[in-house]
PDB file of C-alpha atoms in Angstrom:
ATOM      1  CA  MET A   1       7.500  16.679  23.361  1.00  0.00           C
ATOM      2  CA  ILE A   2      10.697  16.867  25.407  1.00  0.00           C
ATOM      3  CA  THR A   3      13.120  13.986  25.279  1.00  0.00           C
ATOM      4  CA  LYS A   4      14.881  12.894  28.460  1.00  0.00           C
ATOM      5  CA  ARG A   5      18.304  12.708  26.857  1.00  0.00           C
ATOM      6  CA  SER A   6      18.666  16.114  25.300  1.00  0.00           C
ATOM      7  CA  GLY A   7      15.950  18.188  26.932  1.00  0.00           C
ATOM      8  CA  ARG A   8      15.137  19.491  23.434  1.00  0.00           C
ATOM      9  CA  ALA A   9      11.854  19.126  21.619  1.00  0.00           C
ATOM     10  CA  ALA A  10      11.681  15.939  19.591  1.00  0.00           C
ATOM     11  CA  PRO A  11      10.624  16.385  15.976  1.00  0.00           C
ATOM     12  CA  GLU A  12       6.971  15.673  15.302  1.00  0.00           C
ATOM     13  CA  ALA A  13       6.446  12.306  13.620  1.00  0.00           C
ATOM     14  CA  PRO A  14       4.710  13.060  10.301  1.00  0.00           C
ATOM     15  CA  CYS A  15       2.071  11.107   8.437  1.00  0.00           C
ATOM     16  CA  ARG A  16       3.474   8.146   6.529  1.00  0.00           C
ATOM     17  CA  VAL A  17       2.309   6.912   3.162  1.00  0.00           C
ATOM     18  CA  THR A  18       2.589   3.330   1.962  1.00  0.00           C
ATOM     19  CA  VAL A  19       1.981   2.519  -1.688  1.00  0.00           C
ATOM     20  CA  CYS A  20       1.383  -1.116  -2.553  1.00  0.00           C
ATOM     21  CA  ARG A  21       3.598  -2.441  -5.300  1.00  0.00           C
ATOM     22  CA  GLY A  22       2.987  -6.154  -4.928  1.00  0.00           C
ATOM     23  CA  CYS A  23       1.541  -8.685  -7.289  1.00  0.00           C
ATOM     24  CA  CYS A  24      -1.326  -6.575  -8.685  1.00  0.00           C
ATOM     25  CA  CYS A  25      -0.728  -2.987  -7.625  1.00  0.00           C
ATOM     26  CA  GLY A  26       1.619  -1.375 -10.087  1.00  0.00           C
ATOM     27  CA  ASP A  27       0.912  -4.037 -12.722  1.00  0.00           C
ATOM     28  CA  PRO A  28      -0.087  -2.669 -16.155  1.00  0.00           C
ATOM     29  CA  ALA A  29      -1.731  -6.011 -16.972  1.00  0.00           C
ATOM     30  CA  LYS A  30      -4.044  -5.659 -13.939  1.00  0.00           C
ATOM     31  CA  VAL A  31      -4.667  -1.915 -14.299  1.00  0.00           C
ATOM     32  CA  PRO A  32      -3.827  -0.758 -17.842  1.00  0.00           C
ATOM     33  CA  GLY A  33      -3.417   2.857 -18.856  1.00  0.00           C
ATOM     34  CA  VAL A  34      -1.783   4.023 -15.623  1.00  0.00           C
ATOM     35  CA  ASP A  35       1.776   5.305 -15.279  1.00  0.00           C
ATOM     36  CA  HIS A  36       2.503   2.962 -12.379  1.00  0.00           C
ATOM     37  CA  ASN A  37       6.236   3.697 -12.365  1.00  0.00           C
ATOM     38  CA  GLY A  38       5.571   7.420 -12.045  1.00  0.00           C
ATOM     39  CA  GLN A  39       3.046   7.281  -9.197  1.00  0.00           C
ATOM     40  CA  ILE A  40       5.477   7.055  -6.307  1.00  0.00           C
ATOM     41  CA  PRO A  41       7.876   9.761  -7.594  1.00  0.00           C
ATOM     42  CA  ARG A  42       4.917  12.108  -8.252  1.00  0.00           C
ATOM     43  CA  LEU A  43       3.510  11.479  -4.781  1.00  0.00           C
ATOM     44  CA  ARG A  44       6.933  12.033  -3.197  1.00  0.00           C
ATOM     45  CA  ALA A  45       7.326  15.303  -5.115  1.00  0.00           C
ATOM     46  CA  ALA A  46       3.824  16.464  -4.129  1.00  0.00           C
ATOM     47  CA  LEU A  47       4.517  15.726  -0.470  1.00  0.00           C
ATOM     48  CA  ALA A  48       8.092  17.074  -0.489  1.00  0.00           C
ATOM     49  CA  ASP A  49       9.028  17.179   3.198  1.00  0.00           C
ATOM     50  CA  ALA A  50       5.466  16.708   4.498  1.00  0.00           C
ATOM     51  CA  ALA A  51       5.506  12.895   4.679  1.00  0.00           C
ATOM     52  CA  PRO A  52       7.684   9.964   3.680  1.00  0.00           C
ATOM     53  CA  VAL A  53       6.369   7.707   0.920  1.00  0.00           C
ATOM     54  CA  ARG A  54       7.417   4.075   0.804  1.00  0.00           C
ATOM     55  CA  ALA A  55       6.634   1.181  -1.480  1.00  0.00           C
ATOM     56  CA  SER A  56       5.451  -2.079   0.013  1.00  0.00           C
ATOM     57  CA  GLU A  57       5.144  -5.626  -1.152  1.00  0.00           C
ATOM     58  CA  CYS A  58       1.607  -6.923  -1.592  1.00  0.00           C
ATOM     59  CA  LEU A  59      -0.842  -5.548   0.998  1.00  0.00           C
ATOM     60  CA  ASP A  60      -3.309  -8.329   0.178  1.00  0.00           C
ATOM     61  CA  VAL A  61      -6.199  -6.270  -1.200  1.00  0.00           C
ATOM     62  CA  CYS A  62      -5.483  -7.028  -4.838  1.00  0.00           C
ATOM     63  CA  ASP A  63      -9.035  -6.377  -6.021  1.00  0.00           C
ATOM     64  CA  GLN A  64      -8.518  -2.700  -5.080  1.00  0.00           C
ATOM     65  CA  ALA A  65      -5.272  -2.062  -7.009  1.00  0.00           C
ATOM     66  CA  ASN A  66      -3.614   0.424  -6.682  1.00  0.00           C
ATOM     67  CA  VAL A  67      -3.705   0.718  -2.890  1.00  0.00           C
ATOM     68  CA  VAL A  68      -2.366   3.607  -0.788  1.00  0.00           C
ATOM     69  CA  VAL A  69      -2.378   3.669   3.023  1.00  0.00           C
ATOM     70  CA  VAL A  70      -2.077   6.962   4.894  1.00  0.00           C
ATOM     71  CA  GLN A  71      -0.942   6.559   8.479  1.00  0.00           C
ATOM     72  CA  PRO A  72      -1.574   9.498  10.818  1.00  0.00           C
ATOM     73  CA  SER A  73       1.116  11.673  12.312  1.00  0.00           C
ATOM     74  CA  ALA A  74       1.791  11.414  16.045  1.00  0.00           C
ATOM     75  CA  ALA A  75      -0.501  14.397  16.607  1.00  0.00           C
ATOM     76  CA  GLY A  76      -3.140  12.887  14.330  1.00  0.00           C
ATOM     77  CA  ARG A  77      -3.040   9.587  16.203  1.00  0.00           C
ATOM     78  CA  ALA A  78      -3.296  11.452  19.533  1.00  0.00           C
ATOM     79  CA  ALA A  79      -6.378  13.206  18.120  1.00  0.00           C
ATOM     80  CA  GLY A  80      -7.967   9.856  17.261  1.00  0.00           C
ATOM     81  CA  GLY A  81      -6.767   9.438  13.674  1.00  0.00           C
ATOM     82  CA  ARG A  82      -6.252   5.937  12.349  1.00  0.00           C
ATOM     83  CA  PRO A  83      -4.680   4.629   9.154  1.00  0.00           C
ATOM     84  CA  VAL A  84      -6.814   5.248   6.081  1.00  0.00           C
ATOM     85  CA  TRP A  85      -6.767   2.682   3.288  1.00  0.00           C
ATOM     86  CA  LEU A  86      -7.502   3.939  -0.202  1.00  0.00           C
ATOM     87  CA  GLY A  87      -8.089   1.693  -3.198  1.00  0.00           C
ATOM     88  CA  LEU A  88      -8.350   2.159  -6.938  1.00  0.00           C
ATOM     89  CA  VAL A  89      -5.883   5.067  -6.757  1.00  0.00           C
ATOM     90  CA  ASN A  90      -5.158   5.078 -10.458  1.00  0.00           C
ATOM     91  CA  ASP A  91      -5.124   8.717 -11.503  1.00  0.00           C
ATOM     92  CA  ASP A  92      -3.155  11.854 -10.791  1.00  0.00           C
ATOM     93  CA  ASP A  93      -6.198  13.705  -9.427  1.00  0.00           C
ATOM     94  CA  ALA A  94      -6.500  11.124  -6.640  1.00  0.00           C
ATOM     95  CA  LEU A  95      -2.782  11.461  -5.862  1.00  0.00           C
ATOM     96  CA  ALA A  96      -3.155  15.255  -5.730  1.00  0.00           C
ATOM     97  CA  ASP A  97      -6.134  14.997  -3.356  1.00  0.00           C
ATOM     98  CA  ILE A  98      -4.233  12.598  -1.110  1.00  0.00           C
ATOM     99  CA  ALA A  99      -1.174  14.868  -1.039  1.00  0.00           C
ATOM    100  CA  SER A 100      -3.283  17.963  -0.322  1.00  0.00           C
ATOM    101  CA  TRP A 101      -4.986  16.213   2.599  1.00  0.00           C
ATOM    102  CA  ILE A 102      -1.680  15.052   4.051  1.00  0.00           C
ATOM    103  CA  ARG A 103      -0.156  18.539   3.746  1.00  0.00           C
ATOM    104  CA  ALA A 104      -3.211  19.835   5.663  1.00  0.00           C
ATOM    105  CA  GLY A 105      -2.490  17.352   8.486  1.00  0.00           C
ATOM    106  CA  GLY A 106      -3.964  14.019   7.357  1.00  0.00           C
ATOM    107  CA  PRO A 107      -5.927  11.561   9.504  1.00  0.00           C
ATOM    108  CA  GLY A 108      -7.071  12.922  12.837  1.00  0.00           C
ATOM    109  CA  ILE A 109      -6.104  16.498  11.961  1.00  0.00           C
ATOM    110  CA  ALA A 110      -7.727  17.460   8.659  1.00  0.00           C
ATOM    111  CA  GLU A 111     -10.905  16.312   6.976  1.00  0.00           C
ATOM    112  CA  PRO A 112     -10.100  14.527   3.728  1.00  0.00           C
ATOM    113  CA  PRO A 113     -11.477  15.980   0.513  1.00  0.00           C
ATOM    114  CA  GLY A 114     -14.937  14.481  -0.010  1.00  0.00           C
ATOM    115  CA  VAL A 115     -13.855  12.742  -3.193  1.00  0.00           C
ATOM    116  CA  LEU A 116     -11.507  10.514  -1.168  1.00  0.00           C
ATOM    117  CA  ASP A 117     -14.590   8.849   0.322  1.00  0.00           C
ATOM    118  CA  LEU A 118     -14.921   7.150  -3.060  1.00  0.00           C
ATOM    119  CA  TYR A 119     -11.465   5.611  -2.626  1.00  0.00           C
ATOM    120  CA  ALA A 120     -11.747   4.583   1.038  1.00  0.00           C
ATOM    121  CA  ILE A 121     -11.727   0.835   1.572  1.00  0.00           C
ATOM    122  CA  THR A 122     -12.166  -1.383   4.597  1.00  0.00           C
ATOM    123  CA  VAL A 123      -9.733  -4.223   5.012  1.00  0.00           C
ATOM    124  CA  SER A 124      -9.660  -7.146   7.391  1.00  0.00           C
ATOM    125  CA  ARG A 125      -7.949  -6.831  10.751  1.00  0.00           C
ATOM    126  CA  ARG A 126      -5.363  -9.386   9.605  1.00  0.00           C
ATOM    127  CA  VAL A 127      -4.435  -7.184   6.649  1.00  0.00           C
ATOM    128  CA  ARG A 128      -4.460  -3.948   8.721  1.00  0.00           C
ATOM    129  CA  GLU A 129      -2.218  -5.443  11.384  1.00  0.00           C
ATOM    130  CA  GLY A 130       0.220  -6.630   8.723  1.00  0.00           C
ATOM    131  CA  LEU A 131       1.098  -2.993   8.037  1.00  0.00           C
ATOM    132  CA  ALA A 132       1.451  -1.923  11.670  1.00  0.00           C
ATOM    133  CA  GLY A 133       4.557   0.092  12.316  1.00  0.00           C
TER     134      GLY A 133
END
């Protein structure tokens, strides 16, 4: 994509990852036996420069703690990709599968590993729209 100002190619907007860290996600009382504090740093390390990872306040799907939302890159969105909500992400294997999928292109570009179908959740439009942007 060429920008009007510089005439140079604009950098491609990557996938973005949002990890819920509200009232239930990240809470050892809600989901015991998980290194909640280490999840975000491990995901950031696994994604390196492939995608930013941010923590969010409660995403309002507490029964699915821990929740991760993968938003498509600009190219992924242009190809029809939409944000993918994943719940019960409570182990390092799930984080590795998510990171591998994002490095391959993420929503709209690459098919997710089949195991991620087990983590996919559907949320209400009100909740989805609360994360827009």
